[in-house]
């Protein structure tokens, strides 16, 4: 009977090395995908500056120059136009199919987005309510504000785009490239 174990020791050694590397590689894959979700969520809340907040002094000067009578007439015209379907030219159309961007007043919501390692291979991306206690209201909406699920949409974007596969392939190539 011939011996078929030739080279099997080398193969077994390589398998042992792979088994040792895989938990580290899996953790790195999850970490990198979580970072991608975090950056996508930051993009979702990185809307334009809220001009009403940034130019508060300028707008109050404009109101004074217009006078209360002209201001009231303008507001009534806008209100009546939208009520009777005449305000088509008044509404601002944004080029976003999603409920974004979230306007930025102070940048607190953006700064509140964090990533935290829970355990090996488990990370969470979240909005820290210690920094932005209103994050849940923006994400889930209120009775007076539509939801803007910046975290859920970030996860969907990474999954639908297939970027997680590219990330996993890159990490595996980095970890297993030397074998």
Short mmCIF file of C-alpha atoms in Angstrom, two decimals:
data_model
loop_
_atom_site.label_atom_id
_atom_site.label_comp_id
_atom_site.label_asym_id
_atom_site.label_seq_id
_atom_site.Cartn_x
_atom_site.Cartn_y
_atom_site.Cartn_z
CA UNK A 1 0.00 0.00 0.00
CA UNK A 2 1.40 3.40 -0.93
CA UNK A 3 1.64 6.33 1.47
CA UNK A 4 -0.68 9.21 0.47
CA UNK A 5 0.26 11.40 3.43
CA UNK A 6 3.02 13.14 1.47
CA UNK A 7 2.53 16.92 1.89
CA UNK A 8 -0.37 16.42 4.27
CA UNK A 9 1.68 17.79 7.20
CA UNK A 10 2.24 21.05 5.29
CA UNK A 11 -1.46 21.24 4.43
CA UNK A 12 -2.43 20.58 8.05
CA UNK A 13 -0.04 23.32 9.21
CA UNK A 14 -1.54 25.78 6.72
CA UNK A 15 -5.09 24.89 7.89
CA UNK A 16 -4.04 25.49 11.50
CA UNK A 17 -2.65 28.91 10.53
CA UNK A 18 -5.88 29.79 8.71
CA UNK A 19 -7.98 28.68 11.70
CA UNK A 20 -5.87 30.91 13.93
CA UNK A 21 -6.18 33.90 11.60
CA UNK A 22 -9.91 33.62 10.81
CA UNK A 23 -11.33 35.01 14.09
CA UNK A 24 -9.04 38.04 13.75
CA UNK A 25 -10.00 38.45 10.09
CA UNK A 26 -13.72 38.12 10.89
CA UNK A 27 -13.42 40.77 13.60
CA UNK A 28 -11.57 43.07 11.20
CA UNK A 29 -14.22 42.55 8.50
CA UNK A 30 -17.04 43.45 10.88
CA UNK A 31 -15.07 46.47 12.14
CA UNK A 32 -14.45 47.77 8.60
CA UNK A 33 -18.07 47.24 7.54
CA UNK A 34 -19.22 49.05 10.71
CA UNK A 35 -16.90 51.93 9.83
CA UNK A 36 -18.45 52.07 6.37
CA UNK A 37 -21.94 52.23 7.92
CA UNK A 38 -20.75 54.98 10.28
CA UNK A 39 -19.42 57.09 7.38
CA UNK A 40 -22.64 56.56 5.43
CA UNK A 41 -24.69 57.66 8.47
CA UNK A 42 -22.50 60.75 8.83
CA UNK A 43 -23.16 61.56 5.17
CA UNK A 44 -26.89 61.18 5.83
CA UNK A 45 -26.88 63.77 8.62
CA UNK A 46 -24.38 66.07 6.92
CA UNK A 47 -26.99 68.30 5.31
CA UNK A 48 -26.78 71.97 4.47
CA UNK A 49 -26.38 74.62 7.12
CA UNK A 50 -29.73 75.83 8.39
CA UNK A 51 -29.77 79.37 7.00
CA UNK A 52 -32.41 80.51 9.49
CA UNK A 53 -30.06 79.73 12.37
CA UNK A 54 -26.85 80.91 10.72
CA UNK A 55 -28.23 84.24 9.48
CA UNK A 56 -30.49 85.14 12.38
CA UNK A 57 -29.26 88.72 12.57
CA UNK A 58 -29.50 89.26 8.82
CA UNK A 59 -33.07 87.96 8.62
CA UNK A 60 -34.25 90.20 11.48
CA UNK A 61 -32.75 93.22 9.67
CA UNK A 62 -34.61 92.22 6.50
CA UNK A 63 -37.88 92.01 8.43
CA UNK A 64 -37.32 95.48 9.85
CA UNK A 65 -36.60 96.87 6.36
CA UNK A 66 -39.68 95.23 4.87
CA UNK A 67 -41.96 96.47 7.58
CA UNK A 68 -44.59 94.44 9.37
CA UNK A 69 -47.34 95.31 6.89
CA UNK A 70 -45.41 94.04 3.84
CA UNK A 71 -44.24 90.97 5.75
CA UNK A 72 -47.80 90.01 6.72
CA UNK A 73 -48.98 90.53 3.13
CA UNK A 74 -46.21 88.24 1.89
CA UNK A 75 -47.00 85.54 4.45
CA UNK A 76 -50.71 85.67 3.62
CA UNK A 77 -49.94 85.34 -0.09
CA UNK A 78 -47.76 82.28 0.49
CA UNK A 79 -50.38 80.76 2.81
CA UNK A 80 -53.26 81.41 0.40
CA UNK A 81 -51.26 80.19 -2.57
CA UNK A 82 -50.42 76.88 -0.94
CA UNK A 83 -53.96 76.46 0.38
CA UNK A 84 -55.51 76.86 -3.08
CA UNK A 85 -52.84 75.00 -5.03
CA UNK A 86 -51.27 78.16 -6.42
CA UNK A 87 -47.95 77.79 -4.66
CA UNK A 88 -46.23 75.45 -7.10
CA UNK A 89 -43.45 77.96 -7.69
CA UNK A 90 -43.03 78.64 -3.98
CA UNK A 91 -42.14 75.11 -2.84
CA UNK A 92 -38.45 74.32 -2.85
CA UNK A 93 -37.72 71.06 -4.61
CA UNK A 94 -34.66 69.24 -3.39
CA UNK A 95 -32.86 66.70 -5.48
CA UNK A 96 -33.16 63.98 -2.84
CA UNK A 97 -35.39 60.94 -3.14
CA UNK A 98 -34.77 60.12 0.53
CA UNK A 99 -35.91 62.30 3.42
CA UNK A 100 -32.48 63.91 3.54
CA UNK A 101 -30.48 65.85 4.16
CA UNK A 102 -30.92 66.55 7.82
CA UNK A 103 -30.18 70.24 8.17
CA UNK A 104 -27.24 71.17 10.35
CA UNK A 105 -27.55 73.78 13.06
CA UNK A 106 -24.71 72.89 15.42
CA UNK A 107 -23.29 69.58 14.13
CA UNK A 108 -24.20 67.77 17.37
CA UNK A 109 -26.04 64.94 15.61
CA UNK A 110 -23.05 64.30 13.37
CA UNK A 111 -20.68 64.35 16.36
CA UNK A 112 -22.96 61.95 18.27
CA UNK A 113 -22.49 59.13 15.75
CA UNK A 114 -20.14 56.53 17.23
CA UNK A 115 -18.92 53.00 16.76
CA UNK A 116 -18.34 50.66 19.69
CA UNK A 117 -16.94 47.14 19.91
CA UNK A 118 -19.35 44.90 21.81
CA UNK A 119 -17.31 41.69 21.60
CA UNK A 120 -15.18 39.85 19.05
CA UNK A 121 -16.91 40.17 15.71
CA UNK A 122 -19.67 42.46 17.06
CA UNK A 123 -19.73 46.23 16.69
CA UNK A 124 -22.54 48.71 16.96
CA UNK A 125 -22.99 52.04 15.23
CA UNK A 126 -25.19 54.40 17.22
CA UNK A 127 -26.05 57.99 18.02
CA UNK A 128 -24.87 58.86 21.52
CA UNK A 129 -27.83 60.45 23.32
CA UNK A 130 -25.43 62.10 25.76
CA UNK A 131 -24.33 64.32 22.85
CA UNK A 132 -27.56 64.61 20.83
CA UNK A 133 -30.58 63.65 22.92
CA UNK A 134 -32.87 64.34 19.94
CA UNK A 135 -31.24 61.72 17.66
CA UNK A 136 -34.11 59.27 18.20
CA UNK A 137 -36.67 61.91 17.18
CA UNK A 138 -34.79 62.65 13.97
CA UNK A 139 -34.30 58.96 13.20
CA UNK A 140 -37.81 57.73 14.04
CA UNK A 141 -39.77 60.95 13.56
CA UNK A 142 -42.42 62.48 15.76
CA UNK A 143 -46.11 63.27 15.36
CA UNK A 144 -45.04 66.50 13.65
CA UNK A 145 -41.89 65.45 11.81
CA UNK A 146 -41.32 62.68 9.29
CA UNK A 147 -38.69 60.09 10.19
CA UNK A 148 -35.22 60.40 8.71
CA UNK A 149 -33.75 56.97 9.54
CA UNK A 150 -30.12 57.90 8.94
CA UNK A 151 -28.73 54.76 10.64
CA UNK A 152 -31.12 52.24 9.07
CA UNK A 153 -30.59 53.78 5.65
CA UNK A 154 -26.82 53.70 6.13
CA UNK A 155 -26.95 49.94 6.75
CA UNK A 156 -29.25 49.42 3.74
CA UNK A 157 -26.94 51.50 1.55
CA UNK A 158 -23.86 49.47 2.46
CA UNK A 159 -25.72 46.18 1.93
CA UNK A 160 -27.44 47.19 -1.32
CA UNK A 161 -24.26 48.60 -2.83
CA UNK A 162 -22.31 45.41 -2.14
CA UNK A 163 -19.49 47.36 -0.47
CA UNK A 164 -19.45 44.84 2.38
CA UNK A 165 -18.30 42.14 -0.08
CA UNK A 166 -15.47 44.36 -1.31
CA UNK A 167 -14.45 45.10 2.27
CA UNK A 168 -14.51 41.41 3.24
CA UNK A 169 -12.48 40.42 0.17
CA UNK A 170 -9.90 43.13 0.89
CA UNK A 171 -9.51 42.11 4.53
CA UNK A 172 -9.27 38.40 3.68
CA UNK A 173 -6.69 39.12 1.03
CA UNK A 174 -4.70 41.16 3.54
CA UNK A 175 -4.86 38.45 6.22
CA UNK A 176 -4.43 35.40 4.00
CA UNK A 177 -2.11 36.91 1.41
CA UNK A 178 1.01 35.62 3.13
CA UNK A 179 -0.09 31.98 3.24
#
